[in-house]
PDB file of C-alpha atoms in Angstrom:
ATOM      1  CA  UNK B  97      21.168 -10.161 -18.255  1.00  0.00           C
ATOM      2  CA  UNK B  98      21.136 -12.251 -15.058  1.00  0.00           C
ATOM      3  CA  UNK B  99      19.324 -10.963 -12.036  1.00  0.00           C
ATOM      4  CA  UNK B 100      21.161 -11.031  -8.973  1.00  0.00           C
ATOM      5  CA  UNK B 101      19.672 -11.477  -5.427  1.00  0.00           C
ATOM      6  CA  UNK B 102      21.859  -8.748  -4.433  1.00  0.00           C
ATOM      7  CA  UNK B 103      20.235  -6.085  -6.540  1.00  0.00           C
ATOM      8  CA  UNK B 104      17.063  -4.266  -4.887  1.00  0.00           C
ATOM      9  CA  UNK B 105      13.589  -5.662  -6.471  1.00  0.00           C
ATOM     10  CA  UNK B 106      12.118  -2.984  -8.365  1.00  0.00           C
ATOM     11  CA  UNK B 107       8.399  -2.557  -7.948  1.00  0.00           C
ATOM     12  CA  UNK B 108       5.831  -0.443 -10.035  1.00  0.00           C
ATOM     13  CA  UNK B 109       2.205  -0.156  -9.336  1.00  0.00           C
ATOM     14  CA  UNK B 110       1.486  -3.200 -11.483  1.00  0.00           C
ATOM     15  CA  UNK B 111       3.728  -5.553  -9.932  1.00  0.00           C
ATOM     16  CA  UNK B 112       1.961  -4.224  -6.548  1.00  0.00           C
ATOM     17  CA  UNK B 113      -1.461  -4.984  -7.656  1.00  0.00           C
ATOM     18  CA  UNK B 114       0.081  -8.552  -8.731  1.00  0.00           C
ATOM     19  CA  UNK B 115       1.165  -9.045  -5.161  1.00  0.00           C
ATOM     20  CA  UNK B 116      -2.059  -7.737  -3.796  1.00  0.00           C
ATOM     21  CA  UNK B 117      -4.145  -9.723  -5.839  1.00  0.00           C
ATOM     22  CA  UNK B 118      -2.074 -13.038  -4.882  1.00  0.00           C
ATOM     23  CA  UNK B 119      -2.473 -12.138  -1.069  1.00  0.00           C
ATOM     24  CA  UNK B 120      -6.047 -11.855  -1.393  1.00  0.00           C
ATOM     25  CA  UNK B 121      -6.253 -15.610  -2.685  1.00  0.00           C
ATOM     26  CA  UNK B 122      -4.225 -16.335   0.589  1.00  0.00           C
ATOM     27  CA  UNK B 123      -6.441 -14.554   3.074  1.00  0.00           C
ATOM     28  CA  UNK B 124      -8.088 -18.003   4.180  1.00  0.00           C
ATOM     29  CA  UNK B 125      -4.489 -19.236   5.569  1.00  0.00           C
ATOM     30  CA  UNK B 126      -3.517 -15.759   7.241  1.00  0.00           C
ATOM     31  CA  UNK B 127      -6.079 -15.966   9.997  1.00  0.00           C
ATOM     32  CA  UNK B 128      -8.158 -13.155  11.675  1.00  0.00           C
ATOM     33  CA  UNK B 129      -5.247 -11.130  12.523  1.00  0.00           C
ATOM     34  CA  UNK B 130      -4.254 -11.360   8.694  1.00  0.00           C
ATOM     35  CA  UNK B 131      -0.817 -12.673   9.616  1.00  0.00           C
ATOM     36  CA  UNK B 132       0.886 -14.489   6.420  1.00  0.00           C
ATOM     37  CA  UNK B 133       3.017 -17.190   7.234  1.00  0.00           C
ATOM     38  CA  UNK B 134       6.337 -17.401   5.808  1.00  0.00           C
ATOM     39  CA  UNK B 135       4.973 -20.108   3.489  1.00  0.00           C
ATOM     40  CA  UNK B 136       2.762 -17.524   2.129  1.00  0.00           C
ATOM     41  CA  UNK B 137       5.719 -15.336   1.347  1.00  0.00           C
ATOM     42  CA  UNK B 138       7.445 -18.119  -0.353  1.00  0.00           C
ATOM     43  CA  UNK B 139       4.743 -18.789  -2.361  1.00  0.00           C
ATOM     44  CA  UNK B 140       4.341 -14.884  -3.316  1.00  0.00           C
ATOM     45  CA  UNK B 141       7.929 -14.741  -4.381  1.00  0.00           C
ATOM     46  CA  UNK B 142       7.376 -18.079  -6.729  1.00  0.00           C
ATOM     47  CA  UNK B 143       4.339 -16.244  -8.085  1.00  0.00           C
ATOM     48  CA  UNK B 144       6.105 -12.920  -8.892  1.00  0.00           C
ATOM     49  CA  UNK B 145       8.811 -14.507 -10.754  1.00  0.00           C
ATOM     50  CA  UNK B 146       7.343 -14.229 -14.413  1.00  0.00           C
ATOM     51  CA  UNK B 147       6.584 -10.588 -13.657  1.00  0.00           C
ATOM     52  CA  UNK B 148      10.105  -9.651 -12.603  1.00  0.00           C
ATOM     53  CA  UNK B 149      10.984  -7.677 -15.486  1.00  0.00           C
ATOM     54  CA  UNK B 150      13.707  -5.188 -13.871  1.00  0.00           C
ATOM     55  CA  UNK B 151      15.671  -4.804 -10.935  1.00  0.00           C
ATOM     56  CA  UNK B 152      16.377  -7.706  -8.656  1.00  0.00           C
ATOM     57  CA  UNK B 153      14.425 -10.785  -7.739  1.00  0.00           C
ATOM     58  CA  UNK B 154      11.225 -10.451  -5.668  1.00  0.00           C
ATOM     59  CA  UNK B 155      12.215 -12.451  -2.813  1.00  0.00           C
ATOM     60  CA  UNK B 156       9.866 -13.709   0.159  1.00  0.00           C
ATOM     61  CA  UNK B 157      11.438 -10.918   2.215  1.00  0.00           C
ATOM     62  CA  UNK B 158      10.910  -8.389  -0.782  1.00  0.00           C
ATOM     63  CA  UNK B 159       7.462  -9.318  -1.057  1.00  0.00           C
ATOM     64  CA  UNK B 160       6.808  -9.204   2.969  1.00  0.00           C
ATOM     65  CA  UNK B 161       8.747  -5.662   3.096  1.00  0.00           C
ATOM     66  CA  UNK B 162       6.472  -4.490   0.109  1.00  0.00           C
ATOM     67  CA  UNK B 163       3.330  -5.412   1.939  1.00  0.00           C
ATOM     68  CA  UNK B 164       4.456  -3.585   4.982  1.00  0.00           C
ATOM     69  CA  UNK B 165       5.183  -0.357   3.070  1.00  0.00           C
ATOM     70  CA  UNK B 166       1.745  -0.778   1.462  1.00  0.00           C
ATOM     71  CA  UNK B 167       0.093  -1.129   4.938  1.00  0.00           C
ATOM     72  CA  UNK B 168       1.925   2.036   5.903  1.00  0.00           C
ATOM     73  CA  UNK B 169       0.536   3.785   2.977  1.00  0.00           C
ATOM     74  CA  UNK B 170      -2.933   2.386   3.432  1.00  0.00           C
ATOM     75  CA  UNK B 171      -2.946   4.100   6.947  1.00  0.00           C
ATOM     76  CA  UNK B 172      -1.645   7.299   5.666  1.00  0.00           C
ATOM     77  CA  UNK B 173      -4.432   7.195   3.022  1.00  0.00           C
ATOM     78  CA  UNK B 174      -7.306   6.230   5.294  1.00  0.00           C
ATOM     79  CA  UNK B 175      -6.147   8.891   8.260  1.00  0.00           C
ATOM     80  CA  UNK B 176      -6.265  11.618   5.223  1.00  0.00           C
ATOM     81  CA  UNK B 177      -9.652  10.555   4.075  1.00  0.00           C
ATOM     82  CA  UNK B 178     -10.863  10.756   7.471  1.00  0.00           C
ATOM     83  CA  UNK B 179      -9.369  14.549   8.123  1.00  0.00           C
ATOM     84  CA  UNK B 180     -11.804  17.203   8.314  1.00  0.00           C
ATOM     85  CA  UNK B 181     -10.886  20.054   5.818  1.00  0.00           C
ATOM     86  CA  UNK B 182      -9.956  17.793   2.889  1.00  0.00           C
ATOM     87  CA  UNK B 183     -11.612  15.902   0.447  1.00  0.00           C
ATOM     88  CA  UNK B 184     -10.412  12.776  -1.125  1.00  0.00           C
ATOM     89  CA  UNK B 185     -10.612  11.925  -4.703  1.00  0.00           C
ATOM     90  CA  UNK B 186      -9.607   8.292  -5.920  1.00  0.00           C
ATOM     91  CA  UNK B 187      -7.702  10.066  -8.882  1.00  0.00           C
ATOM     92  CA  UNK B 188      -6.735  13.451  -7.295  1.00  0.00           C
ATOM     93  CA  UNK B 189      -5.939  12.744  -3.742  1.00  0.00           C
ATOM     94  CA  UNK B 190      -6.419  15.045  -1.307  1.00  0.00           C
ATOM     95  CA  UNK B 191      -6.659  17.590  -4.341  1.00  0.00           C
ATOM     96  CA  UNK B 192      -5.566  20.526  -2.321  1.00  0.00           C
ATOM     97  CA  UNK B 193      -6.456  23.898  -3.548  1.00  0.00           C
ATOM     98  CA  UNK B 194      -5.277  27.150  -2.766  1.00  0.00           C
ATOM     99  CA  UNK B 195      -8.047  27.896   0.029  1.00  0.00           C
ATOM    100  CA  UNK B 196      -7.020  24.618   1.544  1.00  0.00           C
ATOM    101  CA  UNK B 197      -3.013  25.330   1.165  1.00  0.00           C
ATOM    102  CA  UNK B 198      -2.609  26.679   5.069  1.00  0.00           C
ATOM    103  CA  UNK B 199      -4.652  23.573   6.539  1.00  0.00           C
ATOM    104  CA  UNK B 200      -2.734  21.142   4.415  1.00  0.00           C
ATOM    105  CA  UNK B 201       0.712  22.354   5.255  1.00  0.00           C
ATOM    106  CA  UNK B 202       0.052  22.239   8.879  1.00  0.00           C
ATOM    107  CA  UNK B 203      -1.068  18.309   8.206  1.00  0.00           C
ATOM    108  CA  UNK B 204       1.967  17.601   6.340  1.00  0.00           C
ATOM    109  CA  UNK B 205       4.003  18.942   9.307  1.00  0.00           C
ATOM    110  CA  UNK B 206       2.346  16.178  11.310  1.00  0.00           C
ATOM    111  CA  UNK B 207       1.859  13.746   8.621  1.00  0.00           C
ATOM    112  CA  UNK B 208       4.924  13.696   6.226  1.00  0.00           C
ATOM    113  CA  UNK B 209       3.964  10.959   4.354  1.00  0.00           C
ATOM    114  CA  UNK B 210       0.905  12.293   3.643  1.00  0.00           C
ATOM    115  CA  UNK B 211       2.593  14.624   1.301  1.00  0.00           C
ATOM    116  CA  UNK B 212       2.621  11.919  -1.695  1.00  0.00           C
ATOM    117  CA  UNK B 213      -1.177  12.403  -1.743  1.00  0.00           C
ATOM    118  CA  UNK B 214      -1.584  15.935  -2.388  1.00  0.00           C
ATOM    119  CA  UNK B 215      -2.654  15.703  -5.881  1.00  0.00           C
ATOM    120  CA  UNK B 216      -2.545  12.225  -6.657  1.00  0.00           C
ATOM    121  CA  UNK B 217      -4.715   9.351  -5.445  1.00  0.00           C
ATOM    122  CA  UNK B 218      -3.638   5.745  -4.469  1.00  0.00           C
ATOM    123  CA  UNK B 219      -4.855   2.976  -6.578  1.00  0.00           C
ATOM    124  CA  UNK B 220      -4.721  -0.007  -4.008  1.00  0.00           C
ATOM    125  CA  UNK B 221      -6.804   1.521  -1.267  1.00  0.00           C
ATOM    126  CA  UNK B 222      -9.883  -0.554  -2.328  1.00  0.00           C
ATOM    127  CA  UNK B 223      -7.570  -3.892  -2.771  1.00  0.00           C
ATOM    128  CA  UNK B 224      -5.889  -3.292   0.600  1.00  0.00           C
ATOM    129  CA  UNK B 225      -9.170  -2.759   2.836  1.00  0.00           C
ATOM    130  CA  UNK B 226      -9.790  -6.854   3.021  1.00  0.00           C
ATOM    131  CA  UNK B 227      -5.960  -7.381   3.501  1.00  0.00           C
ATOM    132  CA  UNK B 228      -6.260  -5.357   6.755  1.00  0.00           C
ATOM    133  CA  UNK B 229      -6.934  -6.800  10.090  1.00  0.00           C
ATOM    134  CA  UNK B 230     -10.453  -6.080  11.497  1.00  0.00           C
ATOM    135  CA  UNK B 231     -10.176  -3.801  14.669  1.00  0.00           C
ATOM    136  CA  UNK B 232     -13.440  -3.862  16.816  1.00  0.00           C
ATOM    137  CA  UNK B 233     -14.624  -0.714  18.414  1.00  0.00           C
ATOM    138  CA  UNK B 234     -17.374  -0.120  20.851  1.00  0.00           C
ATOM    139  CA  UNK B 235     -18.187   0.002  24.621  1.00  0.00           C
ATOM    140  CA  UNK B 236     -18.609  -3.769  24.633  1.00  0.00           C
ATOM    141  CA  UNK B 237     -15.652  -5.175  23.032  1.00  0.00           C
TER     142      UNK B 237
END
């Protein structure tokens, strides 16, 4: 079957891991703000070709969009980890038990994307950390 650019790219966690590994190697060209240039997204698309086993072609735009969604999830997970009232487990996520159910329900009302991590961790958390821009905090910044 010939893959067409009109088909949506299909990503699994393995594909995401391959993209993140590639972006890690491209960090020097991204600068302090971790802003990857179009040439990096073009190279990422080329890099993904051998791993494209289903769905549409992982184009430069598809790679950039996937990274944007992964960044959103990164912020969801880091906020959840910092939230009082929950523990974070790399495999079980927020690992909500009966005693924390009401706190969880209130939290996901305000943060609906966090519901993905009620009982499931996120394998990309540590891989994403160096791909995120650093933000300085403090009085003398």
